[in-house]
Tab-separated table of C-alpha atoms (C1' of nucleotides) in Angstrom:
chain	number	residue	atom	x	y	z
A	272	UNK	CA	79.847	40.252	74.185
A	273	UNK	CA	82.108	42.352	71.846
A	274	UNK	CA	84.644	41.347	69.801
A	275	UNK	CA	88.032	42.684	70.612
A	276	UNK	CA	90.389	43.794	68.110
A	277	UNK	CA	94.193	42.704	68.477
A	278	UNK	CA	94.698	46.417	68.570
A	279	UNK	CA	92.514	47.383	71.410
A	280	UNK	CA	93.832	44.391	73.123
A	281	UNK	CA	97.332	45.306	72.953
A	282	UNK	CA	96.436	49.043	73.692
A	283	UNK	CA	94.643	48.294	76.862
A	284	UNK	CA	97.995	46.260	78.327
A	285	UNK	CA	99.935	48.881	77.425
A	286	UNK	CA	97.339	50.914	79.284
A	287	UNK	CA	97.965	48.874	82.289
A	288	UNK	CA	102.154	49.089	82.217
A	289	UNK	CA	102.538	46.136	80.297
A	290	UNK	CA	105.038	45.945	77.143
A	291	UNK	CA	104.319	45.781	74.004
A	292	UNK	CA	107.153	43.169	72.513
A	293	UNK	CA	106.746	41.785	69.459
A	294	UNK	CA	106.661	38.105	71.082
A	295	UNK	CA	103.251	39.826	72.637
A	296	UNK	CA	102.425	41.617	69.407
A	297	UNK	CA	102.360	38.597	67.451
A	298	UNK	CA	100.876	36.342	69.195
A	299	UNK	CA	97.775	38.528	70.277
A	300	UNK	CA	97.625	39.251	66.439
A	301	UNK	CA	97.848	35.641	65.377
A	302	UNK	CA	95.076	34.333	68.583
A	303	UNK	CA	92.852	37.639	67.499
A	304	UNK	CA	92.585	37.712	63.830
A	305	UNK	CA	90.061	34.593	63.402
A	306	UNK	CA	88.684	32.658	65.748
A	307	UNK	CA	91.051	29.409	65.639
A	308	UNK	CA	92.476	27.115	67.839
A	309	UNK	CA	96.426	27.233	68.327
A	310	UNK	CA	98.929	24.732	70.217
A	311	UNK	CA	101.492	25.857	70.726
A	312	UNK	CA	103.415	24.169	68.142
A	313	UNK	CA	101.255	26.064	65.967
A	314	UNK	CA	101.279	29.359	67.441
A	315	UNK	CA	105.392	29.506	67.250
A	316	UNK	CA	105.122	28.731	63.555
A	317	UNK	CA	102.357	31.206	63.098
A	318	UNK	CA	104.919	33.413	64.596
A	319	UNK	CA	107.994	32.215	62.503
A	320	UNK	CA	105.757	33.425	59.473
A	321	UNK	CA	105.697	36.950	60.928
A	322	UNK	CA	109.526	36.845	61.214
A	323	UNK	CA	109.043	36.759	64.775
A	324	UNK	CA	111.550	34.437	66.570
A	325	UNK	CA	110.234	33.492	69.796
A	326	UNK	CA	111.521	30.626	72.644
A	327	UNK	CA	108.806	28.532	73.424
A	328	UNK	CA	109.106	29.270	76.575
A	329	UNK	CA	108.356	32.896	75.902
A	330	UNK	CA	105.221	31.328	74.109
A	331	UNK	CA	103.927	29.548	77.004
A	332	UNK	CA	104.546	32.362	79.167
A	333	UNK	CA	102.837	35.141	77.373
A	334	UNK	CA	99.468	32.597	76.834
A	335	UNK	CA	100.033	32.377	80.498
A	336	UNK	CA	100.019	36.253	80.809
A	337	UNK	CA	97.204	35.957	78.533
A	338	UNK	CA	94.910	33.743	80.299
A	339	UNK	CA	95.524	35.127	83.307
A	340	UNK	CA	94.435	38.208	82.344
A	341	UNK	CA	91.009	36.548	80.482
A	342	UNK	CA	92.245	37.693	77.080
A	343	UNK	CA	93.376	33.939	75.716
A	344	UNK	CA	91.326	30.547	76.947
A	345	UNK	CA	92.512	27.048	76.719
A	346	UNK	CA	90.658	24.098	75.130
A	347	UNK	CA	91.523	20.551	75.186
A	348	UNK	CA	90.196	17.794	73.536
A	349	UNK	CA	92.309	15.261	74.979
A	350	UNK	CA	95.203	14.523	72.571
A	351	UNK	CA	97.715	15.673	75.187
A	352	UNK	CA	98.240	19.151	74.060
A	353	UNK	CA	96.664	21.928	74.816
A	354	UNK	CA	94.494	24.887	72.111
A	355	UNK	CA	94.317	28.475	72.935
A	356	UNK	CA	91.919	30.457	71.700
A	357	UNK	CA	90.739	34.443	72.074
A	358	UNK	CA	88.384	34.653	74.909
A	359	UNK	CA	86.033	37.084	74.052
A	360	UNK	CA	83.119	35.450	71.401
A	361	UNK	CA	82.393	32.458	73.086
A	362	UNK	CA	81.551	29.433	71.279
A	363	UNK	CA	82.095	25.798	70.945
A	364	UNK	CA	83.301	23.463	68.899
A	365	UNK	CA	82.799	20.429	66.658
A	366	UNK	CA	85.974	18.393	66.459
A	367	UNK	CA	86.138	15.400	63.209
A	368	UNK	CA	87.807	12.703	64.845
A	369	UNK	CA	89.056	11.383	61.484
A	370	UNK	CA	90.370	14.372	60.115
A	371	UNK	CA	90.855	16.849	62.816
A	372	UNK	CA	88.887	19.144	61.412
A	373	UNK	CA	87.827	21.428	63.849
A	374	UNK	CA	84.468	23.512	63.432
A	375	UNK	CA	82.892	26.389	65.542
A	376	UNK	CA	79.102	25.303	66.280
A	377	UNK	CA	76.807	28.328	65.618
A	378	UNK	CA	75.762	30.479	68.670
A	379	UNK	CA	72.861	28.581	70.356
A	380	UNK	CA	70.672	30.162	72.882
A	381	UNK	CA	69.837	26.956	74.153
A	382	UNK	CA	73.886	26.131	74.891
A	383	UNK	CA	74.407	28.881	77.185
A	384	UNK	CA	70.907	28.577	78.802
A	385	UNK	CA	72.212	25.429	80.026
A	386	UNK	CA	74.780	26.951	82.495
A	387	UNK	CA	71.742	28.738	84.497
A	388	UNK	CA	70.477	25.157	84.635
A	389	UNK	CA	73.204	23.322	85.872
A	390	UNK	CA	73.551	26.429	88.415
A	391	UNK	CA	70.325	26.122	89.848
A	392	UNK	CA	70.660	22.107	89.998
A	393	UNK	CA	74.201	21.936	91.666
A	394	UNK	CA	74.563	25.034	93.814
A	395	UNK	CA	77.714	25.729	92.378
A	396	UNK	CA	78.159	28.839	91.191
A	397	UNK	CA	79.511	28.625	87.368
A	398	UNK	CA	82.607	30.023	86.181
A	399	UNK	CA	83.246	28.700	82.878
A	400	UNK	CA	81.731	25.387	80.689
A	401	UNK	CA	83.280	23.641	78.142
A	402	UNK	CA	81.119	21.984	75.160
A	403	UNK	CA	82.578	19.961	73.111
A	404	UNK	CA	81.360	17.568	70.399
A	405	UNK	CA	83.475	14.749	68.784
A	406	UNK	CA	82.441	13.171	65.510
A	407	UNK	CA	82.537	13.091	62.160
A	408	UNK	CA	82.700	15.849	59.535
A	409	UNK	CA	80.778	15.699	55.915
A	410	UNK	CA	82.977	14.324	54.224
A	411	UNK	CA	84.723	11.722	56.649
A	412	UNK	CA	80.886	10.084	57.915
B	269	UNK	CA	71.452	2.179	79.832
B	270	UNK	CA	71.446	-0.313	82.284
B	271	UNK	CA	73.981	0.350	85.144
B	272	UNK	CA	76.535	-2.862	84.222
B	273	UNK	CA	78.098	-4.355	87.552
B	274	UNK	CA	81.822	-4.926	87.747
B	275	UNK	CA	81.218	-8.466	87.796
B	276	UNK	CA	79.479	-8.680	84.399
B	277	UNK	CA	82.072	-6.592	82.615
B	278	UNK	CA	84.815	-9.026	83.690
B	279	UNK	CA	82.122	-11.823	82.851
B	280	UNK	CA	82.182	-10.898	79.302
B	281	UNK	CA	86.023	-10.165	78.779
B	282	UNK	CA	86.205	-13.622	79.791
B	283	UNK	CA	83.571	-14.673	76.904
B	284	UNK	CA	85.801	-12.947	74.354
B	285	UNK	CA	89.089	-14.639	75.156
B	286	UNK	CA	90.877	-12.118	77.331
B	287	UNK	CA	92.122	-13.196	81.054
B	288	UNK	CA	90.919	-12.014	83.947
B	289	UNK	CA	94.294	-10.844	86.153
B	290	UNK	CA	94.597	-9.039	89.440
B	291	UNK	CA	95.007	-5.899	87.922
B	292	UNK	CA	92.129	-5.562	85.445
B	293	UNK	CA	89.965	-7.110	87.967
B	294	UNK	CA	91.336	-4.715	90.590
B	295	UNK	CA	91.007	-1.808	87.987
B	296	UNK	CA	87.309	-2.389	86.903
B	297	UNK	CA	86.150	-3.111	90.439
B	298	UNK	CA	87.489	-0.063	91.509
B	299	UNK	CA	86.296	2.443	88.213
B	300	UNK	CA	82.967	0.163	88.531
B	301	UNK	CA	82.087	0.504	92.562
B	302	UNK	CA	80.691	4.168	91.583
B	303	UNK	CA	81.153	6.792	88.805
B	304	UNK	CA	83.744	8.947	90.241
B	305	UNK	CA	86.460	10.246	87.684
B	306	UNK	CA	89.987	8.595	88.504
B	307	UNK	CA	93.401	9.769	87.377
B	308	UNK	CA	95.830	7.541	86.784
B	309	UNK	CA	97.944	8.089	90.333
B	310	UNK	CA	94.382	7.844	92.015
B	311	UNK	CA	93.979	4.453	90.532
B	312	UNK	CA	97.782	3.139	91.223
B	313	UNK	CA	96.955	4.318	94.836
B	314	UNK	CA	93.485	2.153	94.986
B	315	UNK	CA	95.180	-0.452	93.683
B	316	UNK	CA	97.449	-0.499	96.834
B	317	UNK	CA	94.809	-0.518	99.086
B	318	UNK	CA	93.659	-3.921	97.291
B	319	UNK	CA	96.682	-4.992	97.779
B	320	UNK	CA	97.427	-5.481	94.112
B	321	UNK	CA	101.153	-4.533	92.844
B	322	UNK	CA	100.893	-3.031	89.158
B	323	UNK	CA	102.994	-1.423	87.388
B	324	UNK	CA	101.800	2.080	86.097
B	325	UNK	CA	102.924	0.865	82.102
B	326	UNK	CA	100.090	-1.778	83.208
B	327	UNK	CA	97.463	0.477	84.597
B	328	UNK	CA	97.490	2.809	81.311
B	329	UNK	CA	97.616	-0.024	79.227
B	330	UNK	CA	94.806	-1.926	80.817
B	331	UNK	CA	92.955	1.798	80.388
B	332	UNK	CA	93.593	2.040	76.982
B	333	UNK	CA	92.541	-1.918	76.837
B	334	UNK	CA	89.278	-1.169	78.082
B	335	UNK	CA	88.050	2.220	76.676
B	336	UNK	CA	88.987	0.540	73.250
B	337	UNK	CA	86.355	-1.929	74.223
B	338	UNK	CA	83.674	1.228	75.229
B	339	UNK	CA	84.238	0.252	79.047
B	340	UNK	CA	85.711	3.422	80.201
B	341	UNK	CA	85.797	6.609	78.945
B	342	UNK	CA	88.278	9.546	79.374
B	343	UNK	CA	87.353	13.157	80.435
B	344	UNK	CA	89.615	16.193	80.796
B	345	UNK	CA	89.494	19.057	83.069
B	346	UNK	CA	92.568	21.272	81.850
B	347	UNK	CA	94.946	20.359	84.466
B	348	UNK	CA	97.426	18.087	82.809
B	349	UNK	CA	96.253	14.417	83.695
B	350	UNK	CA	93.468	12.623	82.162
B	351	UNK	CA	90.753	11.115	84.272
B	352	UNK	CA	88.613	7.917	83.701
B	353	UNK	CA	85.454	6.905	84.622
B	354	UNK	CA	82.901	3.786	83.853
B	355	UNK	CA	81.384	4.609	80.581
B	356	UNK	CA	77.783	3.520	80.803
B	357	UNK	CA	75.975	5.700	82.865
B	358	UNK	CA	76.795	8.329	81.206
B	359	UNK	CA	76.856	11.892	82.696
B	360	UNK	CA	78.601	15.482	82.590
B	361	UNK	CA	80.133	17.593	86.005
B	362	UNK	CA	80.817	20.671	87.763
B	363	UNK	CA	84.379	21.012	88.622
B	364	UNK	CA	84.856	23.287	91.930
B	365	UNK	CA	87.750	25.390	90.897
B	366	UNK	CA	88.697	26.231	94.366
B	367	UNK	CA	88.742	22.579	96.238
B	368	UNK	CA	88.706	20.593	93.481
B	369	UNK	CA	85.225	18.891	94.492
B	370	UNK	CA	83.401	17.234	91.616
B	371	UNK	CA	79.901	16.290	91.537
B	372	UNK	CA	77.802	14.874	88.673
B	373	UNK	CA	74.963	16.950	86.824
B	374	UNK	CA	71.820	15.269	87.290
B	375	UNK	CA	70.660	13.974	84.219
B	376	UNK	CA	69.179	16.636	82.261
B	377	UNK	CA	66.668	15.537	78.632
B	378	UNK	CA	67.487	19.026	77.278
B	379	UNK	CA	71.321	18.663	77.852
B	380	UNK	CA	71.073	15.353	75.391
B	381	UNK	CA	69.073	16.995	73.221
B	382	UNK	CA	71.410	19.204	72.019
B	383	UNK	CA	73.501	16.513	70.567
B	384	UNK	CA	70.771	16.103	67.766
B	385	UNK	CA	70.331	20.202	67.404
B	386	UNK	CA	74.562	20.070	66.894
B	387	UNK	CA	74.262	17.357	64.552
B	388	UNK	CA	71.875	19.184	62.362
B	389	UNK	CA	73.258	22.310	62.342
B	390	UNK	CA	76.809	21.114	61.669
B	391	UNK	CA	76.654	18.033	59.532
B	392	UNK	CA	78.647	16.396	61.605
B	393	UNK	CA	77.851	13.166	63.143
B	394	UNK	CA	78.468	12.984	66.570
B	395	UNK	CA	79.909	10.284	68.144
B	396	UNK	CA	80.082	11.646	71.544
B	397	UNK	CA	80.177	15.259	73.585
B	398	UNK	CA	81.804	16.225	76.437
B	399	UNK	CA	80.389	19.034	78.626
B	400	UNK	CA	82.486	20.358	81.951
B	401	UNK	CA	81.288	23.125	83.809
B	402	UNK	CA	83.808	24.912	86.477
B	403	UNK	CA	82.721	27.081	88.783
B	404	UNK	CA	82.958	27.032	92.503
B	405	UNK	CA	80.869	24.673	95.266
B	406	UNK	CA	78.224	25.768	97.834
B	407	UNK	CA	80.881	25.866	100.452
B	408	UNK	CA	83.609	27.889	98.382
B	409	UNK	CA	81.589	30.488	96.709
C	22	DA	C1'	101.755	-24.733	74.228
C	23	DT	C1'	100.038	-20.534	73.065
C	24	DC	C1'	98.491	-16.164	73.317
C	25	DT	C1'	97.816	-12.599	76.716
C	26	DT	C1'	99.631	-9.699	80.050
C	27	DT	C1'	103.342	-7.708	82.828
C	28	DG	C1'	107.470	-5.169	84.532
C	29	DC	C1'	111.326	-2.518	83.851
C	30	DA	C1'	113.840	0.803	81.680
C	31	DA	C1'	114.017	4.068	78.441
C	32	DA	C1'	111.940	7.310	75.342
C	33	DA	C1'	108.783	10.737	73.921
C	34	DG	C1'	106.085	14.730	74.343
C	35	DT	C1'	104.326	18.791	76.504
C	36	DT	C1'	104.757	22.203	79.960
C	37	DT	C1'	107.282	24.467	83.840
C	38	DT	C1'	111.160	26.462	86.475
C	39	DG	C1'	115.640	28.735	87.662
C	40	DC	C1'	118.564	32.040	86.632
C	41	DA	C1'	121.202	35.300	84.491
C	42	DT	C1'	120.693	38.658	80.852
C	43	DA	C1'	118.419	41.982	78.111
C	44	DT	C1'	114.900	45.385	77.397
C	45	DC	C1'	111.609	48.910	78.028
C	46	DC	C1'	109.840	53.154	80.399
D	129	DG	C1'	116.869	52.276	88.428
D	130	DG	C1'	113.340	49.241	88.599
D	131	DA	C1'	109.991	46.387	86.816
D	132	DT	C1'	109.046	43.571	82.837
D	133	DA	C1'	110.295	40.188	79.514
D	134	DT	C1'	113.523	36.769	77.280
D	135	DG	C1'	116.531	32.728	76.211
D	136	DC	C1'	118.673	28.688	77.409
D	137	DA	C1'	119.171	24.643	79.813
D	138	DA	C1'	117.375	21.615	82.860
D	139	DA	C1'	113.596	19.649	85.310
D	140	DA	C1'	109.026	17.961	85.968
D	141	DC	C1'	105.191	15.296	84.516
D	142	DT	C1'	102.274	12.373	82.101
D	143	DT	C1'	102.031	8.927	78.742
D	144	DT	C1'	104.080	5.577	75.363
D	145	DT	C1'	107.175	1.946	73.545
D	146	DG	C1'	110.447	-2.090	73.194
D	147	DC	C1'	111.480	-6.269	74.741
D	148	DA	C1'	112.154	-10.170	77.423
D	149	DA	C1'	109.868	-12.670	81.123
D	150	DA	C1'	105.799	-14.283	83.480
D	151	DG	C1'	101.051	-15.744	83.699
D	152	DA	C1'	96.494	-17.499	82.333
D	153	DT	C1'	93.635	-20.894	80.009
DNA sequence: ATCTTTGCAAAAGTTTTGCATATCC
DNA sequence: GGATATGCAAAACTTTTGCAAAGAT
């Protein structure tokens, strides 16, 4: 699984007849230079930041576009709105429910072995999983 | 983790001072009879067919009434609504992305084991996980 | 009688849709 | 020109809140 750059990312859309705008620009940019998770509050202040002035309805469009296209997933850990997060480097997350801190959980051989189980246990066939872990962080426990 | 019967969660609100009405009765019978995952229309519409009027203000409240209490638990698949389902017995699913079906995962030592293997690695202390997988069911894939 | 619970209406919050306009190639 | 993308306003949905009335013990 590599690790995309915003760059390549943008290129390949291009590639495919897609525009680069800079409502697409930035927010591939923002989602692909670290690993975080955005709402979309976040995302259209991120983008503010970069002088870029966006509708948030352009916002939730282009994650759409995004998604649909596998290049942006969607996380939720149930406080009614939703994260977005680059989709390539797949990993999970430890969320503090004090402080919100929110905490990737080191790649685990064991996690992902887990989806061949459930496979072979259900009969579905998997698509996606989503781990996560709710708790609390050093300094809140 | 004993399997706890409607009958004995109602039995102990009663111990603590709360009153047993139509619609918690109605609402714990119904998230109690098995472990399916409920949304919030789902349970409005069981209600009916108990023949119990409640107002929906009244069926989140007497949600949020009992998973303060530890007596249901919330899960989320992505889509929008929350679902809720008896929290003993606890267990993770498959989500059929294509009919919706949802079947429990057998319980699984090595999926609970990797509560403790997140704890250490992370420092956190984890109150509780949540673990969805989505994929699509022996008839749809 | 008292404290719990309810219903109704309204508000709040996030996400989606319609549509006309603008933009890129 | 033709497809793609945008902004604005309004709608759609789920969930929450305020408050007065009703219900349970």
């Amino acid at each position: 699984m590599t690790t995309l750059s915003a760059a390549s990312v943008l290129e390949k859309l291009q590639t495919q007849g897609f525009r680069l705008t800079t409502a697409r620009r930035g927010l591939v940019e923002i989602l692909f230079a670290d690993d975080s998770l955005r709402t979309v509050a976040e995302l259209m202040t991120l983008l503010k930041k970069k002088r870029i002035a966006a509708d948030k309805t352009t916002v939730y469009r282009e994650i759409g576009f995004l998604m649909e296209r596998g290049i942006v997933r969607d996380v939720e850990f149930g406080d009614g709105q939703k994260r977005y997060e680059r989709a390539d480097d797949h990993h999970h997350h430890v969320v503090c429910a004090k402080c919100d801190l929110v905490e990737d959980i080191p790649a685990d051989a064991e996690l992902e072995r887990l989806e061949k189980r459930v496979s072979e246990r259900t009969g579905f066939t998997i698509l996606k999983h989503s781990f996560e872990f709710f708790g609390l962080c050093r300094k809140c426990s």
